PDB file of C-alpha atoms in Angstrom:
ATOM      1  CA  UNK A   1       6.773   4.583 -27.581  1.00 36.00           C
ATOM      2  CA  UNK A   2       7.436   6.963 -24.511  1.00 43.00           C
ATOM      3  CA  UNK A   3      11.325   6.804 -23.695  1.00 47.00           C
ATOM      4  CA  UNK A   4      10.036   5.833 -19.890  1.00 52.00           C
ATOM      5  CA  UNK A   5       8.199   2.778 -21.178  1.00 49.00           C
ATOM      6  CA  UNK A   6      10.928   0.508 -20.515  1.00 50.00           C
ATOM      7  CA  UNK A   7      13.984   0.517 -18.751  1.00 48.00           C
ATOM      8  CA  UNK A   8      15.707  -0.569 -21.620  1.00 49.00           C
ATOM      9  CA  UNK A   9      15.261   1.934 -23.542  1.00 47.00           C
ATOM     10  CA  UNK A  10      16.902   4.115 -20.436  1.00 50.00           C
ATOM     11  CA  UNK A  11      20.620   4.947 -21.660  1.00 55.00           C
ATOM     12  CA  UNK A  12      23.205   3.797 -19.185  1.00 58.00           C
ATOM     13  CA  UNK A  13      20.025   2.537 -17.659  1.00 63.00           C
ATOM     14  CA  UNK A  14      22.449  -0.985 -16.438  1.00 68.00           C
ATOM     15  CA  UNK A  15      25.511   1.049 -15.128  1.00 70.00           C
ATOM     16  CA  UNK A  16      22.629   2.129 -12.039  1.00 74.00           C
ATOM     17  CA  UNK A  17      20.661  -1.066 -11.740  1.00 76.00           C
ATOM     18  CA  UNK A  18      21.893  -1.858  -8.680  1.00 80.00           C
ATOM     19  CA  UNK A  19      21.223   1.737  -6.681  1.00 82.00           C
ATOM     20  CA  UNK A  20      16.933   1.002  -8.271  1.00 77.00           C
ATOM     21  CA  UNK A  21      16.507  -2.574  -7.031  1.00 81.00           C
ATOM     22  CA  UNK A  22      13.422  -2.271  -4.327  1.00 82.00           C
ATOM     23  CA  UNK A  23      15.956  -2.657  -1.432  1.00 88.00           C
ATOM     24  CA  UNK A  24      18.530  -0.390  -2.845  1.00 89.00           C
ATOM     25  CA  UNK A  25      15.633   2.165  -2.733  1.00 87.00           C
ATOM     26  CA  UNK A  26      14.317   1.226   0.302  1.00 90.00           C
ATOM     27  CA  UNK A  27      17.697   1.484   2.447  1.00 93.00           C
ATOM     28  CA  UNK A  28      18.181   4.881   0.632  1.00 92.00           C
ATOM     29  CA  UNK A  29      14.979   6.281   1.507  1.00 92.00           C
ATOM     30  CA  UNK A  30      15.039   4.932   5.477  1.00 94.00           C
ATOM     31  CA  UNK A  31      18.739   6.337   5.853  1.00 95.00           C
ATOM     32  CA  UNK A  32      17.458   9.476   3.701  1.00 94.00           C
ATOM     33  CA  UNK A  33      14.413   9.661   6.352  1.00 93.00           C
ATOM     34  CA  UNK A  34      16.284   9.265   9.140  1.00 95.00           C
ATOM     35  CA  UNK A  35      18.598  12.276   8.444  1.00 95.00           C
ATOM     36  CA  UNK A  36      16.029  14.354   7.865  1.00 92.00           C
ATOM     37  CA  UNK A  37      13.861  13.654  11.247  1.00 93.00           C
ATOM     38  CA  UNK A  38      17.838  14.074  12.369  1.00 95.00           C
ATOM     39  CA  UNK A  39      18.394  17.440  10.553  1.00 94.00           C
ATOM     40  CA  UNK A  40      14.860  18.565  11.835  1.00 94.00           C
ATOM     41  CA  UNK A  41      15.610  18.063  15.914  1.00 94.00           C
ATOM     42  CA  UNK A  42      19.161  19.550  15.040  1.00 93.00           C
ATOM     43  CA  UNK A  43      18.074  22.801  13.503  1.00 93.00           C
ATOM     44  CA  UNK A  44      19.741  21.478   9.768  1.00 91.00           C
ATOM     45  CA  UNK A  45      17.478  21.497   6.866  1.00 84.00           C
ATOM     46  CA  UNK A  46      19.420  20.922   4.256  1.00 86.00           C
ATOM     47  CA  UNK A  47      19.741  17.025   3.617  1.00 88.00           C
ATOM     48  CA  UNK A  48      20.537  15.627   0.648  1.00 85.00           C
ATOM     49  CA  UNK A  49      17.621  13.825  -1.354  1.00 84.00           C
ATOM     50  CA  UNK A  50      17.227  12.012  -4.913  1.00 83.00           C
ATOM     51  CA  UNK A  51      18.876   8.892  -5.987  1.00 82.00           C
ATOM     52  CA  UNK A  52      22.639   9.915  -4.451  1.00 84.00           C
ATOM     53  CA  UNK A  53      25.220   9.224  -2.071  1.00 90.00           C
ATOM     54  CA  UNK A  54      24.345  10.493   1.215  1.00 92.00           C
ATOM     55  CA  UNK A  55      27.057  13.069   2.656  1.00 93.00           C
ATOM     56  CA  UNK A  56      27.116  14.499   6.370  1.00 95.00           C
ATOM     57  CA  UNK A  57      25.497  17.802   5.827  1.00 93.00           C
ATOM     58  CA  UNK A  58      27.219  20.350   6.408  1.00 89.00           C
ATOM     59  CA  UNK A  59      29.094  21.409   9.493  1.00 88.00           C
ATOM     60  CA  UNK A  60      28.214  17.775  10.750  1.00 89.00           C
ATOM     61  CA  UNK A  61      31.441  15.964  12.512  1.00 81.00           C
ATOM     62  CA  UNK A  62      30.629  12.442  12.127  1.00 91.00           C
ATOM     63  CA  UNK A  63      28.913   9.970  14.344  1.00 95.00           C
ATOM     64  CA  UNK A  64      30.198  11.668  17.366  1.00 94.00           C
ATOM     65  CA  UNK A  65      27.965  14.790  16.458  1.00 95.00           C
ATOM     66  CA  UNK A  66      24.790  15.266  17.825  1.00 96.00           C
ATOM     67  CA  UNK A  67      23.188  14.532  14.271  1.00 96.00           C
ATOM     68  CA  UNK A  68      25.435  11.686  14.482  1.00 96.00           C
ATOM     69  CA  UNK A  69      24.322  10.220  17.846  1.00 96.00           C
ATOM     70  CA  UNK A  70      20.500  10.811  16.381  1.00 96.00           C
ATOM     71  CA  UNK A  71      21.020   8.268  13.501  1.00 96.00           C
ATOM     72  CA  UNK A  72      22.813   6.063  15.159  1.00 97.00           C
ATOM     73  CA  UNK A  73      19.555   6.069  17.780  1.00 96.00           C
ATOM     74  CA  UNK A  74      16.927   5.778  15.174  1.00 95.00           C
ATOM     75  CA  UNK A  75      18.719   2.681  13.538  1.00 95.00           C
ATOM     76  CA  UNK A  76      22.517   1.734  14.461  1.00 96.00           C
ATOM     77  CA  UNK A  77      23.145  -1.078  11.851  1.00 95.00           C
ATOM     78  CA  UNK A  78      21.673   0.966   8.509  1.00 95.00           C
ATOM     79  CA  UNK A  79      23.250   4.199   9.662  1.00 96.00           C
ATOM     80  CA  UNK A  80      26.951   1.417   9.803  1.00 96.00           C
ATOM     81  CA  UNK A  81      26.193   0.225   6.349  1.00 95.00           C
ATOM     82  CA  UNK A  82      26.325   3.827   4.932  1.00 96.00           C
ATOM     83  CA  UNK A  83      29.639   5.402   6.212  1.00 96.00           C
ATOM     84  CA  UNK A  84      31.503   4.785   3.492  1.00 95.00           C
ATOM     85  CA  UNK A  85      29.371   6.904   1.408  1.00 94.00           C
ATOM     86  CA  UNK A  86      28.317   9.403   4.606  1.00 95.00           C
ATOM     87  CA  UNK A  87      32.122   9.941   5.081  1.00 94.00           C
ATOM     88  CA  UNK A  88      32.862  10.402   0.772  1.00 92.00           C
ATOM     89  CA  UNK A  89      34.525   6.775   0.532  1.00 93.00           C
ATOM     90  CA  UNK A  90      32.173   5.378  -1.681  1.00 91.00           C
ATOM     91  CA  UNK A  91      30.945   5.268  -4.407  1.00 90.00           C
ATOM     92  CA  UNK A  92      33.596   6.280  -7.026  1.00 87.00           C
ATOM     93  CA  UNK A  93      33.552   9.614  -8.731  1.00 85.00           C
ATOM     94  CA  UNK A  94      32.672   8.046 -12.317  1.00 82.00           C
ATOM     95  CA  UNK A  95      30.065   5.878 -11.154  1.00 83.00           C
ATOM     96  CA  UNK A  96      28.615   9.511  -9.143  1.00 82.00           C
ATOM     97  CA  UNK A  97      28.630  11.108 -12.666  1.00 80.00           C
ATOM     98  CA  UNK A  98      26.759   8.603 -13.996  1.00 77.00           C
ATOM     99  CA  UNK A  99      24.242   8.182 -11.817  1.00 79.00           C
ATOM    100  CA  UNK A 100      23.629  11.649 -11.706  1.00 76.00           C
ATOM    101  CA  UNK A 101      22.134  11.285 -15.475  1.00 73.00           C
ATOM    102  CA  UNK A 102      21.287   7.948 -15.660  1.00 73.00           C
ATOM    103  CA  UNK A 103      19.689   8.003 -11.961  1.00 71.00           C
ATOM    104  CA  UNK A 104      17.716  11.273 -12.905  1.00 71.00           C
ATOM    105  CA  UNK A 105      15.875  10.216 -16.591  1.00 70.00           C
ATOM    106  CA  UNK A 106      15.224   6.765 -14.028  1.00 68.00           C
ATOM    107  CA  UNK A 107      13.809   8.901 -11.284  1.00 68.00           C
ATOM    108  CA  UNK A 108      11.539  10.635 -13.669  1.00 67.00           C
ATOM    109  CA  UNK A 109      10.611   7.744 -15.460  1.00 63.00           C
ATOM    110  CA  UNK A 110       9.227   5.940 -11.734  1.00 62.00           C
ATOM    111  CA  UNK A 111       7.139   9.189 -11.211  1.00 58.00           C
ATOM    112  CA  UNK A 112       9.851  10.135  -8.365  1.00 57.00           C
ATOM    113  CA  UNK A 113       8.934   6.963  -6.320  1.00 64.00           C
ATOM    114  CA  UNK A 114      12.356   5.286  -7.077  1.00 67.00           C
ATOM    115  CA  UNK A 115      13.649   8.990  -5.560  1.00 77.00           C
ATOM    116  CA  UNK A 116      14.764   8.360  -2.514  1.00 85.00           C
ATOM    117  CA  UNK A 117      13.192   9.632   0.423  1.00 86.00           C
ATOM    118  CA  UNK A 118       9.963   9.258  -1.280  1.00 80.00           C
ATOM    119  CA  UNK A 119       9.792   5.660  -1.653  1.00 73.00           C
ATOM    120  CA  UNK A 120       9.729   5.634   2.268  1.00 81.00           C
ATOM    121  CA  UNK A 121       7.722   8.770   3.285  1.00 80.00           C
ATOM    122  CA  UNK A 122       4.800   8.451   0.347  1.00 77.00           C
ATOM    123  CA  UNK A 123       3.886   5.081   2.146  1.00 78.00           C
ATOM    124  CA  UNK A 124       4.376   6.428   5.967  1.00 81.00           C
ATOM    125  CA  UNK A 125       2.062   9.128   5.590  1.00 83.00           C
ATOM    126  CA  UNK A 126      -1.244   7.680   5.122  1.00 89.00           C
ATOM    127  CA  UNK A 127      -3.165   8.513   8.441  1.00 92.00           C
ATOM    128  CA  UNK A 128      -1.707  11.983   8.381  1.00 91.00           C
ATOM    129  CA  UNK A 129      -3.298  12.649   4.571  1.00 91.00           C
ATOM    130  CA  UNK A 130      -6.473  10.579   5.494  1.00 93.00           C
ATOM    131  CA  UNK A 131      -6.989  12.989   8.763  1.00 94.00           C
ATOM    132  CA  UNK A 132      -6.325  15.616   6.887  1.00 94.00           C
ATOM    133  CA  UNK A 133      -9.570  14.768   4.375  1.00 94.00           C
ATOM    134  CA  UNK A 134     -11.666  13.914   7.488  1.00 94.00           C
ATOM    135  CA  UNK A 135     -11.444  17.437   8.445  1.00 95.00           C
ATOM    136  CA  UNK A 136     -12.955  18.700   5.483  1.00 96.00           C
ATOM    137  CA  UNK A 137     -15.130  16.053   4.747  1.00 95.00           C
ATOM    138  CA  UNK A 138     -17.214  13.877   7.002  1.00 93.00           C
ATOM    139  CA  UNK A 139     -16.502   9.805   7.689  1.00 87.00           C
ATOM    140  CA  UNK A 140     -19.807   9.329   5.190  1.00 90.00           C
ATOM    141  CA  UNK A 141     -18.124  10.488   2.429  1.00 94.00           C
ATOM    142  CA  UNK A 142     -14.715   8.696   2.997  1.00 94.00           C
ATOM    143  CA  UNK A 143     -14.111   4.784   2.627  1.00 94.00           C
ATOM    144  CA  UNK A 144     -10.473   3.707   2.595  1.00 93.00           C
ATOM    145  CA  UNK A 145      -9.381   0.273   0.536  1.00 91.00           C
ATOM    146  CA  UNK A 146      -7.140  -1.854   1.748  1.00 90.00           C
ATOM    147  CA  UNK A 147      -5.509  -3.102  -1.871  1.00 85.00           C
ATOM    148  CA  UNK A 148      -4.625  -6.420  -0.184  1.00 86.00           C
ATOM    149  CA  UNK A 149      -8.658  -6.760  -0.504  1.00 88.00           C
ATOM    150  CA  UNK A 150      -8.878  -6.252  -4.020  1.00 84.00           C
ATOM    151  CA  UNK A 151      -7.578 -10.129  -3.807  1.00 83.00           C
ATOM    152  CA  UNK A 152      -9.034 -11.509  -0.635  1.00 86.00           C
ATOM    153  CA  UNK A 153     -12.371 -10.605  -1.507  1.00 88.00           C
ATOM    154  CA  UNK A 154     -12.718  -8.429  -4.790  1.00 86.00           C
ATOM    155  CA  UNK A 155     -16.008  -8.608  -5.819  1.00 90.00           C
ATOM    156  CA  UNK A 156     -17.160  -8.119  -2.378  1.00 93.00           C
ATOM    157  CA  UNK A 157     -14.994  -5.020  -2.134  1.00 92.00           C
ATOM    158  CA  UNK A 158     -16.161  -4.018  -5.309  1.00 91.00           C
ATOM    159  CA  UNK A 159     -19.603  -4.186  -3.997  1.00 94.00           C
ATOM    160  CA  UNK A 160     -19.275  -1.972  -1.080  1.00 94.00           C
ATOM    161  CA  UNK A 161     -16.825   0.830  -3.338  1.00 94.00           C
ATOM    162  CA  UNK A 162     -20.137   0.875  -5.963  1.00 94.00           C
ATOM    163  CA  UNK A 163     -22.691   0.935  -3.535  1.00 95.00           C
ATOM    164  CA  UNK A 164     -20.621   3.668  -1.604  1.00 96.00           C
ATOM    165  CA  UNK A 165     -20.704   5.443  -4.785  1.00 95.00           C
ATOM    166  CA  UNK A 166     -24.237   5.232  -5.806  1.00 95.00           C
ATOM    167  CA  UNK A 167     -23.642   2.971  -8.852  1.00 94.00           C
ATOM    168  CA  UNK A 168     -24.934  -0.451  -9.998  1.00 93.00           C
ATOM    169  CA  UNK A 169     -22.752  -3.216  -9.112  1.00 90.00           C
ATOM    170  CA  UNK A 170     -20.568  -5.050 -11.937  1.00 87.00           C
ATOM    171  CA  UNK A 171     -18.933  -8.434 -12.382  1.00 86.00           C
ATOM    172  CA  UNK A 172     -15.684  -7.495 -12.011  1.00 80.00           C
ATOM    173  CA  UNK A 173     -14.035 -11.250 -12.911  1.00 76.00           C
ATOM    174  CA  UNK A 174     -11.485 -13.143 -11.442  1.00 70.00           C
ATOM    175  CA  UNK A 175      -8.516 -10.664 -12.389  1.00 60.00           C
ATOM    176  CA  UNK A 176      -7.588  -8.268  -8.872  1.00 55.00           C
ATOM    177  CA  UNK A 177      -4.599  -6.648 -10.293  1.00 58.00           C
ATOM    178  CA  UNK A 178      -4.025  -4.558 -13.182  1.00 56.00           C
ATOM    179  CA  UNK A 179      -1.039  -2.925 -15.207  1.00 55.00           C
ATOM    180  CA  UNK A 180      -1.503   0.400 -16.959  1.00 53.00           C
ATOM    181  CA  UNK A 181       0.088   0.589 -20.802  1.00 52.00           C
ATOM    182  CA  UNK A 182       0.426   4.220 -22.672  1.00 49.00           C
ATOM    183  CA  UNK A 183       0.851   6.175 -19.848  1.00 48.00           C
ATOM    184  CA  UNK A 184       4.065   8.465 -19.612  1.00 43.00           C
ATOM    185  CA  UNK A 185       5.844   7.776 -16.797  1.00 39.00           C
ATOM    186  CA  UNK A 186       4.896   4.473 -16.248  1.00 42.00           C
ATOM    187  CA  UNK A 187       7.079   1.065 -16.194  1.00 40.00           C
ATOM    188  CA  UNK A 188       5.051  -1.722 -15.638  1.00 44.00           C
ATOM    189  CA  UNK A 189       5.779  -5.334 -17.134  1.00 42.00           C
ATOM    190  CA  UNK A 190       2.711  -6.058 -19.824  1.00 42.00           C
ATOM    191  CA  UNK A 191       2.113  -9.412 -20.831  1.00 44.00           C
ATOM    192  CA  UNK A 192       2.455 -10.220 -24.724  1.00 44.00           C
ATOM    193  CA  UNK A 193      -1.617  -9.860 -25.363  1.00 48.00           C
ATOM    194  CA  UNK A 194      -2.902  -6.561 -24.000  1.00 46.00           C
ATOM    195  CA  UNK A 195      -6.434  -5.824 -23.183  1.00 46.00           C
ATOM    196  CA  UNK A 196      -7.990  -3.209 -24.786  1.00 49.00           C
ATOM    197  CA  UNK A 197     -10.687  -1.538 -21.980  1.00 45.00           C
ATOM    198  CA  UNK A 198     -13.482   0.096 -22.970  1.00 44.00           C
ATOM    199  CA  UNK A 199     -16.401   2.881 -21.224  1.00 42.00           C
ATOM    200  CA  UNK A 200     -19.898   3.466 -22.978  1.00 45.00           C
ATOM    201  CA  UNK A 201     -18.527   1.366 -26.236  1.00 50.00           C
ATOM    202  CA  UNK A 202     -15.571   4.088 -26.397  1.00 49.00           C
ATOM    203  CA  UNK A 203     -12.318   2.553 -26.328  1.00 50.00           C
ATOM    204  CA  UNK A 204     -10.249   4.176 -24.242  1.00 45.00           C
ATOM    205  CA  UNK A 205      -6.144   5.647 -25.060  1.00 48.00           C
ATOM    206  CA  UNK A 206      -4.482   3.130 -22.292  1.00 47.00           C
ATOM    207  CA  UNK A 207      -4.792  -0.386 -22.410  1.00 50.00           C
ATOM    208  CA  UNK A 208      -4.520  -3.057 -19.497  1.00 49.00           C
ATOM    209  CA  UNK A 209      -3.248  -5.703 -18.817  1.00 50.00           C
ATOM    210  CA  UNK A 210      -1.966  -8.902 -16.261  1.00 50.00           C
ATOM    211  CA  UNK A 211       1.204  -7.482 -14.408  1.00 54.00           C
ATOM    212  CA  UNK A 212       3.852  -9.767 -14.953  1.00 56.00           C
ATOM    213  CA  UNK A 213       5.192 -11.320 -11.466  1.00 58.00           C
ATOM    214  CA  UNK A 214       7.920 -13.884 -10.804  1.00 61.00           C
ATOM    215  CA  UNK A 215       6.863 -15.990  -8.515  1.00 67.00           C
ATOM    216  CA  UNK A 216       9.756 -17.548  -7.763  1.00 71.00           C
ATOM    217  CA  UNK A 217      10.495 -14.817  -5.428  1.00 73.00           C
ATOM    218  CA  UNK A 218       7.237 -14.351  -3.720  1.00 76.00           C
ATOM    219  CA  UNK A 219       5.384 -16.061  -0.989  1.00 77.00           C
ATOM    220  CA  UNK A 220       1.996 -16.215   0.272  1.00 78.00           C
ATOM    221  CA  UNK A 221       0.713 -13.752   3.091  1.00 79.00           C
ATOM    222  CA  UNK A 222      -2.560 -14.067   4.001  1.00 77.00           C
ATOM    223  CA  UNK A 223      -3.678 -14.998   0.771  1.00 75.00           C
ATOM    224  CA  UNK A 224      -1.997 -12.076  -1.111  1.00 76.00           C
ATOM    225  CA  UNK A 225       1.260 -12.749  -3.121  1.00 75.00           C
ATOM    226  CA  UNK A 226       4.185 -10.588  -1.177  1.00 75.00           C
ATOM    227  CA  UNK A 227       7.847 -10.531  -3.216  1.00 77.00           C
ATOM    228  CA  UNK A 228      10.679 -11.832  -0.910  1.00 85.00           C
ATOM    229  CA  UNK A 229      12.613  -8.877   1.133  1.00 86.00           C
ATOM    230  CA  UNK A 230      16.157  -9.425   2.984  1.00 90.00           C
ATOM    231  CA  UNK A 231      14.809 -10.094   6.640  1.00 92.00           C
ATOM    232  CA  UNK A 232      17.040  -7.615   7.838  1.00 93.00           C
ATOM    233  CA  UNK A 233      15.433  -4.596   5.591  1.00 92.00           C
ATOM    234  CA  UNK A 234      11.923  -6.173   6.249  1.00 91.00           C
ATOM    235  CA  UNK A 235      12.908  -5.559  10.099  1.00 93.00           C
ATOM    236  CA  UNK A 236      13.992  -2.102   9.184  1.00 93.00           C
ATOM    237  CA  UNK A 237      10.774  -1.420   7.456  1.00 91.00           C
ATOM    238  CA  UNK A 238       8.895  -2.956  10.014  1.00 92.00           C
ATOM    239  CA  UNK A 239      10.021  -0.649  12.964  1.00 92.00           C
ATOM    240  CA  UNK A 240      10.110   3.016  11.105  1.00 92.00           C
ATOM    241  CA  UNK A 241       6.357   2.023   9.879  1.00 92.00           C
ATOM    242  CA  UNK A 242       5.123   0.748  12.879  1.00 93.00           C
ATOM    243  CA  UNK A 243       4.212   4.176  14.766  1.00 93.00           C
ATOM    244  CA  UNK A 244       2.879   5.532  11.453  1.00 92.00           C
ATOM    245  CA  UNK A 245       0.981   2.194  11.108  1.00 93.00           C
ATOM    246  CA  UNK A 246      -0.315   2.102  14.473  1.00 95.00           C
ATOM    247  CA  UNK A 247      -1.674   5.976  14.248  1.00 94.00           C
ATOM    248  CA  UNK A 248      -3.876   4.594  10.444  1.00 94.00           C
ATOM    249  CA  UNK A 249      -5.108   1.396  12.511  1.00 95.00           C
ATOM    250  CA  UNK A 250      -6.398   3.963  15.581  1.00 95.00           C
ATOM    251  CA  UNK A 251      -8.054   6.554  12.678  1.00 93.00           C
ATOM    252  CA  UNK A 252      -9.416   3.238  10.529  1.00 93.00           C
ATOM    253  CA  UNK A 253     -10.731   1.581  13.339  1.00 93.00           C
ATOM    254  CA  UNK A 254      -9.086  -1.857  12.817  1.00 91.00           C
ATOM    255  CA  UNK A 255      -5.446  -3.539  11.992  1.00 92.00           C
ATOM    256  CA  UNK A 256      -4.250  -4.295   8.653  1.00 89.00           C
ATOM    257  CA  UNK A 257      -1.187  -6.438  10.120  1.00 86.00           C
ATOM    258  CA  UNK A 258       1.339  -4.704   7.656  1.00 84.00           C
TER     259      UNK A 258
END
């Protein structure tokens, strides 16, 4: 079994739980974000990235600083909730050392999404990638998914991607939403009876499988299943994606109301 398979088999994995929940992440990567867009329009480059504390960079005085006065523009009440650690109060020096190592074998083990900007900026730069394809190749050779789809309407979707590709259409059943088991890296929730998949009567090394979900902290959204997220992150979320939403919707042609 690959040592990333499960957290649990991560060692110290429970001393950093609480910096790798989705909204510990989250906050990290938007305050992360924001410092570097900061450091950028100040002429500082080096900003501190990875599952840390975030420091003032160096040569920085504070809020009062014109780095500062930049965070505290972009988002007042997350740049607030981080002085402690911004001015070295927090967190304590053993917990630091730990998650140094523990936070590192848990970083590699998410495929660097749980490290922090990246859990922000991989989602925020979607019409910037997708433009950059269009150059090179042109709109008939390009179709973009919404994954919300793959549950609204699957086999319709399914449809279209097959026909797009020149291929015979297939049943694809009721299931929308897969987890992948066997792959390195990879620490998704199986449940007990995997699924074995199959190509051309040649079973293949990974298996799949229904992701585990607890529903008791989801709700609905349009017909897709969205987990619960602190209103005041959401609202966080919500304003640093909305120009980087709004420029996708303009290239795509139509709104995905994220």
């Amino acid at each position: 079994t690959s040592k990333c398979s499960s957290p649990a088999q991560i060692e110290g994995f429970e001393k950093v739980r609480p910096w790798i929940t989705f909204e510990a992440v989250a906050r990290r990567s938007l305050i992360m974000t924001h410092m570097k867009i900061c450091g950028a329009l100040n002429g500082i480059m080096r900003i501190r990235q990875g599952l840390l504390p975030v420091r003032w960079p160096e040569g920085v005085g504070g809020l009062n600083s014109s780095f500062g006065r930049c965070l505290l523009e972009r988002d007042e009440d997350l740049t607030h909730s981080f002085l402690d650690e911004l001015d070295s109060r927090s967190p304590s020096k053993d917990f630091a050392n730990a998650l140094e190592k523990q936070g590192r074998e848990a970083v590699q083990c998410s495929e660097m999404m749980l490290a922090p900007p990246s859990a922000v900026l991989k989602s925020a730069t979607y019409a910037a990638e997708i433009e950059r394809w269009a150059k090179v190749f042109p709109p008939d050779q390009l179709m973009v998914i919404d994954t919300d789809d793959l549950t609204r309407r699957r086999q319709q979707l399914m449809n279209e991607t097959f026909n797009f590709l020149g291929l015979s259409a297939v049943d694809v059943g009721s299931q929308s939403r897969f987890c992948v088991k066997g792959k390195a890296g990879v620490m998704d929730v199986l449940h007990a009876e995997d699924v074995n998949i199959s190509f051309s009567g040649k079973t293949a090394r990974l298996q799949v499988g229904d992701c585990e979900s607890d529903t008791a902290t989801m709700h609905d959204e349009r017909g897709v299943m969205h987990h619960n997220i602190d209103p005041t992150l959401q609202a966080q979320l919500r304003r640093f994606f909305e120009p980087h939403n709004q420029r996708l919707y303009r290239f795509l042609g139509r709104d995905l109301k994220w």
